[in-house]
PDB file of C-alpha atoms in Angstrom:
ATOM      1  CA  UNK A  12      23.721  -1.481  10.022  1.00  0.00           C
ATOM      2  CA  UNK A  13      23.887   1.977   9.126  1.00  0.00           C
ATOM      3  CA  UNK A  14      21.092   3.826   7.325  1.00  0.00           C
ATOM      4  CA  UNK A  15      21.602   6.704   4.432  1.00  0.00           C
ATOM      5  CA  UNK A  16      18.357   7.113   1.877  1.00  0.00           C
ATOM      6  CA  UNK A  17      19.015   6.304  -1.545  1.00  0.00           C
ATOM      7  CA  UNK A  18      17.393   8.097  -4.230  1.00  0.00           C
ATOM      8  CA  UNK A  19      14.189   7.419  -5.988  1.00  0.00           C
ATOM      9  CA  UNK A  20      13.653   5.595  -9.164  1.00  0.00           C
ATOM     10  CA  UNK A  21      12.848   7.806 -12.199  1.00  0.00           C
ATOM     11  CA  UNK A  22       9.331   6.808 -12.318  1.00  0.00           C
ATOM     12  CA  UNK A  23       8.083   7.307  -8.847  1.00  0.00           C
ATOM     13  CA  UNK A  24       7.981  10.663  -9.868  1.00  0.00           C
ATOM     14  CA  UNK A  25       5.374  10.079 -11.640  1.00  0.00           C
ATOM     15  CA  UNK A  26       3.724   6.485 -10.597  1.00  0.00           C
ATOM     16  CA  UNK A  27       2.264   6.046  -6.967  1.00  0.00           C
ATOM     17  CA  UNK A  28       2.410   2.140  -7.193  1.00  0.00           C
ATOM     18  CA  UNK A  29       6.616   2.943  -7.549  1.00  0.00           C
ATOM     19  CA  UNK A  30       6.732   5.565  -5.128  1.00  0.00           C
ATOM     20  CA  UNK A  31       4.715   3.369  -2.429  1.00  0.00           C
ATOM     21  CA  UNK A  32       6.998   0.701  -2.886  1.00  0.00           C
ATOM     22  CA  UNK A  33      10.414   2.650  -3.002  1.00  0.00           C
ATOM     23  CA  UNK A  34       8.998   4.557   0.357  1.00  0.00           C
ATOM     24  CA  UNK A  35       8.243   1.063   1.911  1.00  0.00           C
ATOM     25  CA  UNK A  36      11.357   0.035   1.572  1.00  0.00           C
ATOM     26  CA  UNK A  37      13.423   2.873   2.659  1.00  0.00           C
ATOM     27  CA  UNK A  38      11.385   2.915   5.795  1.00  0.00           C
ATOM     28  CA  UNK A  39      12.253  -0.976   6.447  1.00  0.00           C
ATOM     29  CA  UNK A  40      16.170  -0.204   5.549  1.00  0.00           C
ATOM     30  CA  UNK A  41      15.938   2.453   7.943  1.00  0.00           C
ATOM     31  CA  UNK A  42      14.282   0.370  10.852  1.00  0.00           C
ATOM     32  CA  UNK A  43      16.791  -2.433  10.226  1.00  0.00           C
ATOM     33  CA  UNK A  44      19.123   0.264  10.967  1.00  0.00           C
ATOM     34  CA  UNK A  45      17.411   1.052  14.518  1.00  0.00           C
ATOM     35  CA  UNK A  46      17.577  -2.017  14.990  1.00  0.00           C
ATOM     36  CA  UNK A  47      21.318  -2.337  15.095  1.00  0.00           C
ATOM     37  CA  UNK A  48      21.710   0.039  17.872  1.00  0.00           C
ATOM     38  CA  UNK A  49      21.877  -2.020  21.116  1.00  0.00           C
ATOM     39  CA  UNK A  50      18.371  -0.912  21.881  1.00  0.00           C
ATOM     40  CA  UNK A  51      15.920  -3.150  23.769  1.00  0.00           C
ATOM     41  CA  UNK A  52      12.623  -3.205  24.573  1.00  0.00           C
ATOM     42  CA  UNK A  53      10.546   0.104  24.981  1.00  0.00           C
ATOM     43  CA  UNK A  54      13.386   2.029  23.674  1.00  0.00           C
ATOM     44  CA  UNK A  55      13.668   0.095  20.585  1.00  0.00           C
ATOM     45  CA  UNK A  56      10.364   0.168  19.766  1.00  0.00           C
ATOM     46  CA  UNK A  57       9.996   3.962  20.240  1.00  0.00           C
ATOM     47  CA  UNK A  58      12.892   4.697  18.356  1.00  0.00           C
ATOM     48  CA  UNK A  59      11.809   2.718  15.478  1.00  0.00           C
ATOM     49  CA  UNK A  60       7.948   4.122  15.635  1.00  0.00           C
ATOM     50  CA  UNK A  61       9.505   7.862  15.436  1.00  0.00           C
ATOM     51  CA  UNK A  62      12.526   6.837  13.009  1.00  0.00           C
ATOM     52  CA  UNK A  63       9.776   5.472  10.575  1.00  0.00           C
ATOM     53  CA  UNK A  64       7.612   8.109  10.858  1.00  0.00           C
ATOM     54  CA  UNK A  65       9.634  10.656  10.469  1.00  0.00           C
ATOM     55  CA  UNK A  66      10.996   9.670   7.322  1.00  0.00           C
ATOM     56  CA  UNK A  67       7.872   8.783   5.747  1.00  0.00           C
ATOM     57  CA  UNK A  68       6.511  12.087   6.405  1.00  0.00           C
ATOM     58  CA  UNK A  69       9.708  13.780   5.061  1.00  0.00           C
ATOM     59  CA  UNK A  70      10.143  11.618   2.004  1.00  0.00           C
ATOM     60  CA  UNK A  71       5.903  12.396   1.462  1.00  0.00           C
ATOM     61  CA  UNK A  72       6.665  16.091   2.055  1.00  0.00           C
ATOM     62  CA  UNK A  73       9.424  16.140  -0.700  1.00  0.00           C
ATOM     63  CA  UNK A  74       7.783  14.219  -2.985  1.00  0.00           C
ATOM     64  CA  UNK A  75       4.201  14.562  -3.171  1.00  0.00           C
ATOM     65  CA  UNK A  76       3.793  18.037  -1.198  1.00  0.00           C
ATOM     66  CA  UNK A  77       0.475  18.715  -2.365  1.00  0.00           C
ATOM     67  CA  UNK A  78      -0.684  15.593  -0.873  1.00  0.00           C
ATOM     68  CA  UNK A  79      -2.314  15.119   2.488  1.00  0.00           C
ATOM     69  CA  UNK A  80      -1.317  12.131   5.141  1.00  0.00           C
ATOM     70  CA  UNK A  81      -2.710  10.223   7.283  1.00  0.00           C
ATOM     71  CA  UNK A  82      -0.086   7.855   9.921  1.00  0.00           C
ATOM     72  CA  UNK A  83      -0.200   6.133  13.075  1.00  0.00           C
ATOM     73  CA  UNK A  84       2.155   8.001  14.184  1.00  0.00           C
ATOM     74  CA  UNK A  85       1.205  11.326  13.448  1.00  0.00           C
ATOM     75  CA  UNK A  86      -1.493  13.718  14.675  1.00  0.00           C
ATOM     76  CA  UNK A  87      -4.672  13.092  12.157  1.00  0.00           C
ATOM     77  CA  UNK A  88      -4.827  16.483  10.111  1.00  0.00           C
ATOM     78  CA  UNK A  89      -8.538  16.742   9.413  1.00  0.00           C
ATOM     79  CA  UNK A  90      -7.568  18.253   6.470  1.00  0.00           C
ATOM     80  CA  UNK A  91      -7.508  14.944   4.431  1.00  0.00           C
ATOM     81  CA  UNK A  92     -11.150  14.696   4.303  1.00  0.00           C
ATOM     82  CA  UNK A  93     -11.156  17.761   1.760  1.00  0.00           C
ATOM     83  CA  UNK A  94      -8.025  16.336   0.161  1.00  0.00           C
ATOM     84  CA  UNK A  95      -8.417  14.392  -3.191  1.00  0.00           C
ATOM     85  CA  UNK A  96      -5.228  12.574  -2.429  1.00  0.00           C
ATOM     86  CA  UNK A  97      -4.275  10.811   1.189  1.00  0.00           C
ATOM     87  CA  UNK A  98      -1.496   8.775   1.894  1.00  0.00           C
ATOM     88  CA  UNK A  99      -2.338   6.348   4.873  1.00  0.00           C
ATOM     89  CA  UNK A 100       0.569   4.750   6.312  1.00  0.00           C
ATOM     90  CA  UNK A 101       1.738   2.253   9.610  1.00  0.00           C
ATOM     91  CA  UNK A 102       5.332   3.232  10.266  1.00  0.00           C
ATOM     92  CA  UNK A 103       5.794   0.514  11.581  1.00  0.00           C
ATOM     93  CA  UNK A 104       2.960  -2.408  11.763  1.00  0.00           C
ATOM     94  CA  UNK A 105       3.830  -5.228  14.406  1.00  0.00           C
ATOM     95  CA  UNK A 106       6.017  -3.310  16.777  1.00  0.00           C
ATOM     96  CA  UNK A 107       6.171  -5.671  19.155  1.00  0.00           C
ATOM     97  CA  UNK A 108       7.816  -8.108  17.030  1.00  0.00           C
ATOM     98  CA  UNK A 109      10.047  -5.602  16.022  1.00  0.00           C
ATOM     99  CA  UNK A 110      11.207  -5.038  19.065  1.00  0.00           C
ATOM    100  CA  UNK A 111      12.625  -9.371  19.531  1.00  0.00           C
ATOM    101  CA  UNK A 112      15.070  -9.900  16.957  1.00  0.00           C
ATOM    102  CA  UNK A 113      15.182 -11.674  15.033  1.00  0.00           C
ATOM    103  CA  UNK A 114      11.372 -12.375  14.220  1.00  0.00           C
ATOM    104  CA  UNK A 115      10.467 -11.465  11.003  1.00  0.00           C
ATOM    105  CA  UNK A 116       6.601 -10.671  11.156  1.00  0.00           C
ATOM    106  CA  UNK A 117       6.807  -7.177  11.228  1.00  0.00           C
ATOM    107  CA  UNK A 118       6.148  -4.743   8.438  1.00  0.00           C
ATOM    108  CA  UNK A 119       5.843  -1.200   6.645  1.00  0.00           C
ATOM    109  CA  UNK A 120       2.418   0.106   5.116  1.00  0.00           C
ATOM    110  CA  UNK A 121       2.458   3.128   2.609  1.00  0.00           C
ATOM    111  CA  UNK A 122      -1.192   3.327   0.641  1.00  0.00           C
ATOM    112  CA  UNK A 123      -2.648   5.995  -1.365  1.00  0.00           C
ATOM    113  CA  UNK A 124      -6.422   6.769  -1.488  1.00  0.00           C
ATOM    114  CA  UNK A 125      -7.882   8.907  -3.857  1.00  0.00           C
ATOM    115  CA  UNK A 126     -11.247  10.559  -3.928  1.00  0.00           C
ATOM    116  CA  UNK A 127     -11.395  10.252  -7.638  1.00  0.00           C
ATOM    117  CA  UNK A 128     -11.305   6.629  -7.867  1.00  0.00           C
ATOM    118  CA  UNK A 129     -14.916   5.867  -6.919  1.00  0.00           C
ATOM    119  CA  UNK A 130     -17.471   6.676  -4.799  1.00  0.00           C
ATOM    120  CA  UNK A 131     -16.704   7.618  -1.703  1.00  0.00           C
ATOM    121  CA  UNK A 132     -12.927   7.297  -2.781  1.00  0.00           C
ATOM    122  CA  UNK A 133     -10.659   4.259  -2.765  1.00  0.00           C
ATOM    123  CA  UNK A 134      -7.457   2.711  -2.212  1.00  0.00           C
ATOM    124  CA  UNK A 135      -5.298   3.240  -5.853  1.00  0.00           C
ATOM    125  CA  UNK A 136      -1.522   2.221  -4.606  1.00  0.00           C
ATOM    126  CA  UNK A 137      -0.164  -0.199  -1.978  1.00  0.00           C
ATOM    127  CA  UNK A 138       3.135  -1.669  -0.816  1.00  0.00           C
ATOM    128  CA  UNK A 139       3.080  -3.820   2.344  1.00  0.00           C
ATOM    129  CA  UNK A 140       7.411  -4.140   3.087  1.00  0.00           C
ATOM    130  CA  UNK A 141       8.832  -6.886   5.154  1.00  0.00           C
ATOM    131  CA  UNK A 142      12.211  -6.116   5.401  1.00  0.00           C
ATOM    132  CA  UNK A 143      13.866  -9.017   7.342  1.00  0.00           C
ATOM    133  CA  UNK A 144      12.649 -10.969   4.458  1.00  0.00           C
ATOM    134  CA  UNK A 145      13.479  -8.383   2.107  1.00  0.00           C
ATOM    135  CA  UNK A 146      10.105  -8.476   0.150  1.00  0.00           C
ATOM    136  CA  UNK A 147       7.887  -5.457  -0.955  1.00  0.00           C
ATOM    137  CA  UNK A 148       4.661  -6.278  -1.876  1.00  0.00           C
ATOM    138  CA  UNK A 149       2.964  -3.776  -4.028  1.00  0.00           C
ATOM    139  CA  UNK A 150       0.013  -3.327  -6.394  1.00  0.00           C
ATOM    140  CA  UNK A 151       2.172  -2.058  -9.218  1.00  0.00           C
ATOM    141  CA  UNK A 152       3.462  -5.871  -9.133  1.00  0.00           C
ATOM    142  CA  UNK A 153       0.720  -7.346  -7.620  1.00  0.00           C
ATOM    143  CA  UNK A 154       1.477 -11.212  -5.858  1.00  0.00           C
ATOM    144  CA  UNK A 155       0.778 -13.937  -8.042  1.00  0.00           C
ATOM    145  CA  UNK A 156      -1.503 -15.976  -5.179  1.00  0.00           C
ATOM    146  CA  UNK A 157      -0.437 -20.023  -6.117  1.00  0.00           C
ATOM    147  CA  UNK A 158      -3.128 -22.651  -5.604  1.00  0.00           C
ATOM    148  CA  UNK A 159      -3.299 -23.646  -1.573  1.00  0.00           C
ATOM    149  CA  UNK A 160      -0.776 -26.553  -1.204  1.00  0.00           C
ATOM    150  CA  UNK A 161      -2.108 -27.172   2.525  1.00  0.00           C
ATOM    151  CA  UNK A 162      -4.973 -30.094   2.869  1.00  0.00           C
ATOM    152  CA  UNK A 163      -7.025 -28.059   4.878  1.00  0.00           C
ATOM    153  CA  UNK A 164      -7.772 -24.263   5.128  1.00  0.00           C
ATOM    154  CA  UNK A 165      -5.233 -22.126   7.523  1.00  0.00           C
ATOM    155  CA  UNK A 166      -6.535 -18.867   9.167  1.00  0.00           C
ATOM    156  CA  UNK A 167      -3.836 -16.564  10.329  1.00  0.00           C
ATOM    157  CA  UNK A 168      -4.617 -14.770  13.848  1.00  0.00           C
ATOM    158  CA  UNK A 169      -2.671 -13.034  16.262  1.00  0.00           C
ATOM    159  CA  UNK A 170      -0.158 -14.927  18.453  1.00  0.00           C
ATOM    160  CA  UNK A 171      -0.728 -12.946  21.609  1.00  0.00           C
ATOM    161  CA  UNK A 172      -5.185 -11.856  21.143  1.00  0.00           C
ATOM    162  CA  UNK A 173      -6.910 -14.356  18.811  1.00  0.00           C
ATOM    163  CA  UNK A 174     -10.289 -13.214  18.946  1.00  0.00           C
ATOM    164  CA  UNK A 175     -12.584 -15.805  20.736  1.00  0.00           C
ATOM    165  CA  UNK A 176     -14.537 -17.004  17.800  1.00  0.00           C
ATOM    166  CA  UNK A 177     -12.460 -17.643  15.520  1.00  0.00           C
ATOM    167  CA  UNK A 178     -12.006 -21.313  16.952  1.00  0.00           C
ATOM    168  CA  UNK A 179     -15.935 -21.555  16.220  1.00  0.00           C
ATOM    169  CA  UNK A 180     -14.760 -20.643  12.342  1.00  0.00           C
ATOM    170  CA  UNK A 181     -12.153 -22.940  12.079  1.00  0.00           C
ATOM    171  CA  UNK A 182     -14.370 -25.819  13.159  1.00  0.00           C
ATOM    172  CA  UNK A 183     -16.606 -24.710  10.632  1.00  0.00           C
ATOM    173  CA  UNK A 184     -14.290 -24.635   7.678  1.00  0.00           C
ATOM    174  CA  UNK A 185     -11.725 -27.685   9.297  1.00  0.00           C
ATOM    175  CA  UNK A 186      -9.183 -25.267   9.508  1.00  0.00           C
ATOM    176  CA  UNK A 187      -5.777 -25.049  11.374  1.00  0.00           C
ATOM    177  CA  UNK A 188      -4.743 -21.278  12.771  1.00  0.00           C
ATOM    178  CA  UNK A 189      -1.522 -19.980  12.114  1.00  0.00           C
ATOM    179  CA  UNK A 190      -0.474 -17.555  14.875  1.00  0.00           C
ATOM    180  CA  UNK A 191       1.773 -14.456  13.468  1.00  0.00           C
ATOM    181  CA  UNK A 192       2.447 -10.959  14.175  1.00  0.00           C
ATOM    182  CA  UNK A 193       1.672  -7.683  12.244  1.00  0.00           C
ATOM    183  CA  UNK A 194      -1.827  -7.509  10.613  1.00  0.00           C
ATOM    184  CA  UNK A 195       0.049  -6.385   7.263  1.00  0.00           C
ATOM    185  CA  UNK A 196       1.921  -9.940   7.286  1.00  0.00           C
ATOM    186  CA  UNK A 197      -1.340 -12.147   8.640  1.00  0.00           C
ATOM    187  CA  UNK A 198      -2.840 -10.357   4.918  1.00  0.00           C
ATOM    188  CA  UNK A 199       0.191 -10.656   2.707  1.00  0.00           C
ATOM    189  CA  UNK A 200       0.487 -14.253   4.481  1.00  0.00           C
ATOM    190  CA  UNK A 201      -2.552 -15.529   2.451  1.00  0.00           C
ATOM    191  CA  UNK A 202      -1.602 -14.203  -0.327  1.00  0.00           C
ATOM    192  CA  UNK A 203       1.918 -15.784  -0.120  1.00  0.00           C
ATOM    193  CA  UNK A 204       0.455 -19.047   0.388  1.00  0.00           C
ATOM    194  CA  UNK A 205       1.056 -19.288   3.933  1.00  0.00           C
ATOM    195  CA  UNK A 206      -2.756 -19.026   4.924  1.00  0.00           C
ATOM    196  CA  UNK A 207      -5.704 -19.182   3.147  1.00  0.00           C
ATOM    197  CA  UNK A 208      -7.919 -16.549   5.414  1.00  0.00           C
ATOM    198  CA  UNK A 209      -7.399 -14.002   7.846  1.00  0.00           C
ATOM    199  CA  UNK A 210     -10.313 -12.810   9.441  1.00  0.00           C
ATOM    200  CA  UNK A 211     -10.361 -10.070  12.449  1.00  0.00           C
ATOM    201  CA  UNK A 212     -12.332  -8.178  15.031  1.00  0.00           C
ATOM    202  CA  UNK A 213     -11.691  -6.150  18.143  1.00  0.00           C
ATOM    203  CA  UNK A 214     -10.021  -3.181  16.848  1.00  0.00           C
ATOM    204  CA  UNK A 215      -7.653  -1.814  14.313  1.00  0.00           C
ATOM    205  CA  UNK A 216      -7.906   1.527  12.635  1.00  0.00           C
ATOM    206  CA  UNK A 217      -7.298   2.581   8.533  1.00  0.00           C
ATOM    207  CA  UNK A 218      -3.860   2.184   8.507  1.00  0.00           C
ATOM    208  CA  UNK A 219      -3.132  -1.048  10.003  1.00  0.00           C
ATOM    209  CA  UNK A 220      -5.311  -2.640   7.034  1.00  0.00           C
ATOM    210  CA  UNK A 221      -5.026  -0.102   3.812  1.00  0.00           C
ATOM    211  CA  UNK A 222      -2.054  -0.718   1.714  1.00  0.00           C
ATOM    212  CA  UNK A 223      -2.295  -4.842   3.023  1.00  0.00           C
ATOM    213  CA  UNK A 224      -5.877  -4.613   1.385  1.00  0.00           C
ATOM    214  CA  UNK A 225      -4.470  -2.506  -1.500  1.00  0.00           C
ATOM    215  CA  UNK A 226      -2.422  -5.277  -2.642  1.00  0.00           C
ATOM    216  CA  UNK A 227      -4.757  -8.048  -1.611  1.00  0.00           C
ATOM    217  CA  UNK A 228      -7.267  -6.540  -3.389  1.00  0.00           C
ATOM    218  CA  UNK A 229      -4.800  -6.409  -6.404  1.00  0.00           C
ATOM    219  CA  UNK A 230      -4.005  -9.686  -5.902  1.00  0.00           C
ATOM    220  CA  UNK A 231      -7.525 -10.827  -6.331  1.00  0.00           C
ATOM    221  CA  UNK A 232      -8.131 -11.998  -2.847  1.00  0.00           C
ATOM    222  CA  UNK A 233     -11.513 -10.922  -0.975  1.00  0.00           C
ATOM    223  CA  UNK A 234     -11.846  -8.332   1.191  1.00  0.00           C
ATOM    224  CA  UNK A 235     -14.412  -7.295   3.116  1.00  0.00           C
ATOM    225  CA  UNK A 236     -15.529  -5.727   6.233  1.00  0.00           C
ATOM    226  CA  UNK A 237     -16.486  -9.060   9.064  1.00  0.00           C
ATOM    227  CA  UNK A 238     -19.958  -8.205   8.022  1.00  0.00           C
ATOM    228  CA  UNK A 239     -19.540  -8.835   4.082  1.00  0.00           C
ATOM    229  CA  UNK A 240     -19.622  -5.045   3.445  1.00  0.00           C
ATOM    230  CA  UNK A 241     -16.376  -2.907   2.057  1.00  0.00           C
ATOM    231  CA  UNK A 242     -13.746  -1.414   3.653  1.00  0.00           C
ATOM    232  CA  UNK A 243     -13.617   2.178   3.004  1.00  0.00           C
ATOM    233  CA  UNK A 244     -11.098   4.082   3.831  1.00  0.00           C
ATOM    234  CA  UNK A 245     -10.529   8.225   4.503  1.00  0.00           C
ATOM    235  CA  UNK A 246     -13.169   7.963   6.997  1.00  0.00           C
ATOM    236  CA  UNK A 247     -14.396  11.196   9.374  1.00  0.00           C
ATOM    237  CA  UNK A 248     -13.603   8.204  12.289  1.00  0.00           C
ATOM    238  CA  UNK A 249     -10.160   6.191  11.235  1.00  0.00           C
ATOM    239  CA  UNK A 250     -11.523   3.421  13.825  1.00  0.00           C
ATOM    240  CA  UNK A 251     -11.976   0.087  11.176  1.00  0.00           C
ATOM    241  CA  UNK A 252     -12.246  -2.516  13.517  1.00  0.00           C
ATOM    242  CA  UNK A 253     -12.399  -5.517  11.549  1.00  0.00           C
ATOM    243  CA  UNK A 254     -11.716  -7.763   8.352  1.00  0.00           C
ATOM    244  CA  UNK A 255     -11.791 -10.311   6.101  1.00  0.00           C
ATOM    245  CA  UNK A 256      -9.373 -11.579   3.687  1.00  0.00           C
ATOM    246  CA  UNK A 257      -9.307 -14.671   2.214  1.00  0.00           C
ATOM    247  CA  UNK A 258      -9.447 -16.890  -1.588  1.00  0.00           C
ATOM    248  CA  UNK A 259     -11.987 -16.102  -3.086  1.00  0.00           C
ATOM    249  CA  UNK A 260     -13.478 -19.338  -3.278  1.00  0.00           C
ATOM    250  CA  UNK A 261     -13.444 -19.507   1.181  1.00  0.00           C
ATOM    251  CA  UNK A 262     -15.497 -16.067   0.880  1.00  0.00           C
ATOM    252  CA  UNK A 263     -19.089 -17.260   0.985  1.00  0.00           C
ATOM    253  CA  UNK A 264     -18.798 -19.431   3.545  1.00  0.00           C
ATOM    254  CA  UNK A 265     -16.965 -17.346   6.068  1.00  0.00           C
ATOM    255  CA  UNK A 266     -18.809 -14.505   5.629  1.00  0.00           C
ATOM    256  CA  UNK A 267     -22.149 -16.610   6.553  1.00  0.00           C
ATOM    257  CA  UNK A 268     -20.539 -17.820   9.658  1.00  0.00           C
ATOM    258  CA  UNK A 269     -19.731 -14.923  10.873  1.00  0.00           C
ATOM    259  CA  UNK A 270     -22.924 -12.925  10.409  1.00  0.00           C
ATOM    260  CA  UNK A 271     -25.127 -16.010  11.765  1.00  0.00           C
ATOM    261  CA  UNK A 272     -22.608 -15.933  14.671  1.00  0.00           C
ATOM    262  CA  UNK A 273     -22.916 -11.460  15.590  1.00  0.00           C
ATOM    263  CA  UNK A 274     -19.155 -11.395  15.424  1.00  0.00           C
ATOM    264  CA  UNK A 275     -18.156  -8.189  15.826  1.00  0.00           C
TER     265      UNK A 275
END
């Protein structure tokens, strides 16, 4: 599969939640394209980190120049914490299931912060792309989360480092857990209707979570730091360990387990 950008919508000149998405997707067309080339392994998963990245921060630099960035990928310019305006992105969240075609759980994460929007600032635009599947999520569209059609609660956790305790949890709630990859698709899963919670600790930093919160968050699912408190994002230290999301209606009740339990 070969890769050549197409060009922006009209309105992403003007709307973030458009521009998020349109950048989401280019970024998954053009690591579909890496991953066409016969590479394996290591090399794939480079080339697709740097591919990503680089066009991200190109298509940022063209279109919102005035705007500061914050990526995996990139050196952290401490410049964003004066900026009003800070686009946090994941190249390329779940690289290790990028790198074994054909799994799907892999994903692209473009969010905007803004200091404007509250105190302290706050996430304003999302889009959360999973391009095998050829979905964009985005807060300009937000999911439509359907009742749960499963007779008992499912937590999504990682299929390689589920944290200990969350077998404790899922006694607790008679839950099942659903092992998948990227963080961005274990969020977007509940809102999908593929989980019902997803609920981490033992490290992640700003943008493995902010534009999968941005559109859970639109979505009206709960988020929350494991401790009940809110994710903030733009922070002096981009470490943000852990997270809840989850219906609304499993919030109380995980978020009491885990602070009688000091998970964290």
């Amino acid at each position: 599969m070969t890769y050549s950008p197409s060009t922006p919508p009209a309105e992403a000149a003007t709307d973030d939640h458009v521009l998020a998405t349109w950048l989401a997707e280019e970024a998954g067309r053009r690591l579909l394209a890496v991953r066409e080339e016969g590479l394996e392994g290591r090399a794939l998963k480079d080339a697709g980190d740097a591919a990503a990245h680089e066009l991200l921060m190109g298509l940022l630099a063209e279109h919102r120049p005035q705007d500061a960035v914050l990526s995996e990928e990139g050196k952290d310019d401490r410049v964003r914490l004066s900026s009003e305006r800070v686009w946090i992105v994941d190249p390329l969240d779940g690289t290790r299931e990028f790198s074994e075609p054909p799994r799907d759980d892999w994903a692209v994460h473009v969010a905007l912060w803004e200091r404007s929007a509250g105190d302290g600032g706050e996430l304003t635009a999302g889009a959360v792309a999973q391009p095998v599947l050829g979905e964009t999520f985005n807060t300009g569209r937000p999911p439509v989360v359907p009742p749960s059609t499963a007779p008992k609660p499912r937590i999504a956790v990682s299929r390689s480092r589920p944290p200990e305790f969350v077998h404790g949890l899922a006694a607790e709630l008679g839950a099942e857990l659903v092992p998948m990859g990227s963080a961005g698709v274990k969020v977007l899963s509940v809102a999908r209707d593929v989980t019902d919670a997803y609920v981490h600790a033992g490290g992640q930093y700003e943008w493995d979570s902010a534009a999968p919160v941005a559109v859970a968050r639109a979505a009206g699912l709960f988020t929350s730091r494991i401790d009940g408190t809110p994710l903030r994002y733009n922070q002096d230290e981009v470490y943000l360990p852990d997270l809840i999301v989850c219906r609304p209606e499993l919030a109380e009740q995980i978020v009491a387990w885990v602070t009688s339990h000091d998970v964290g």
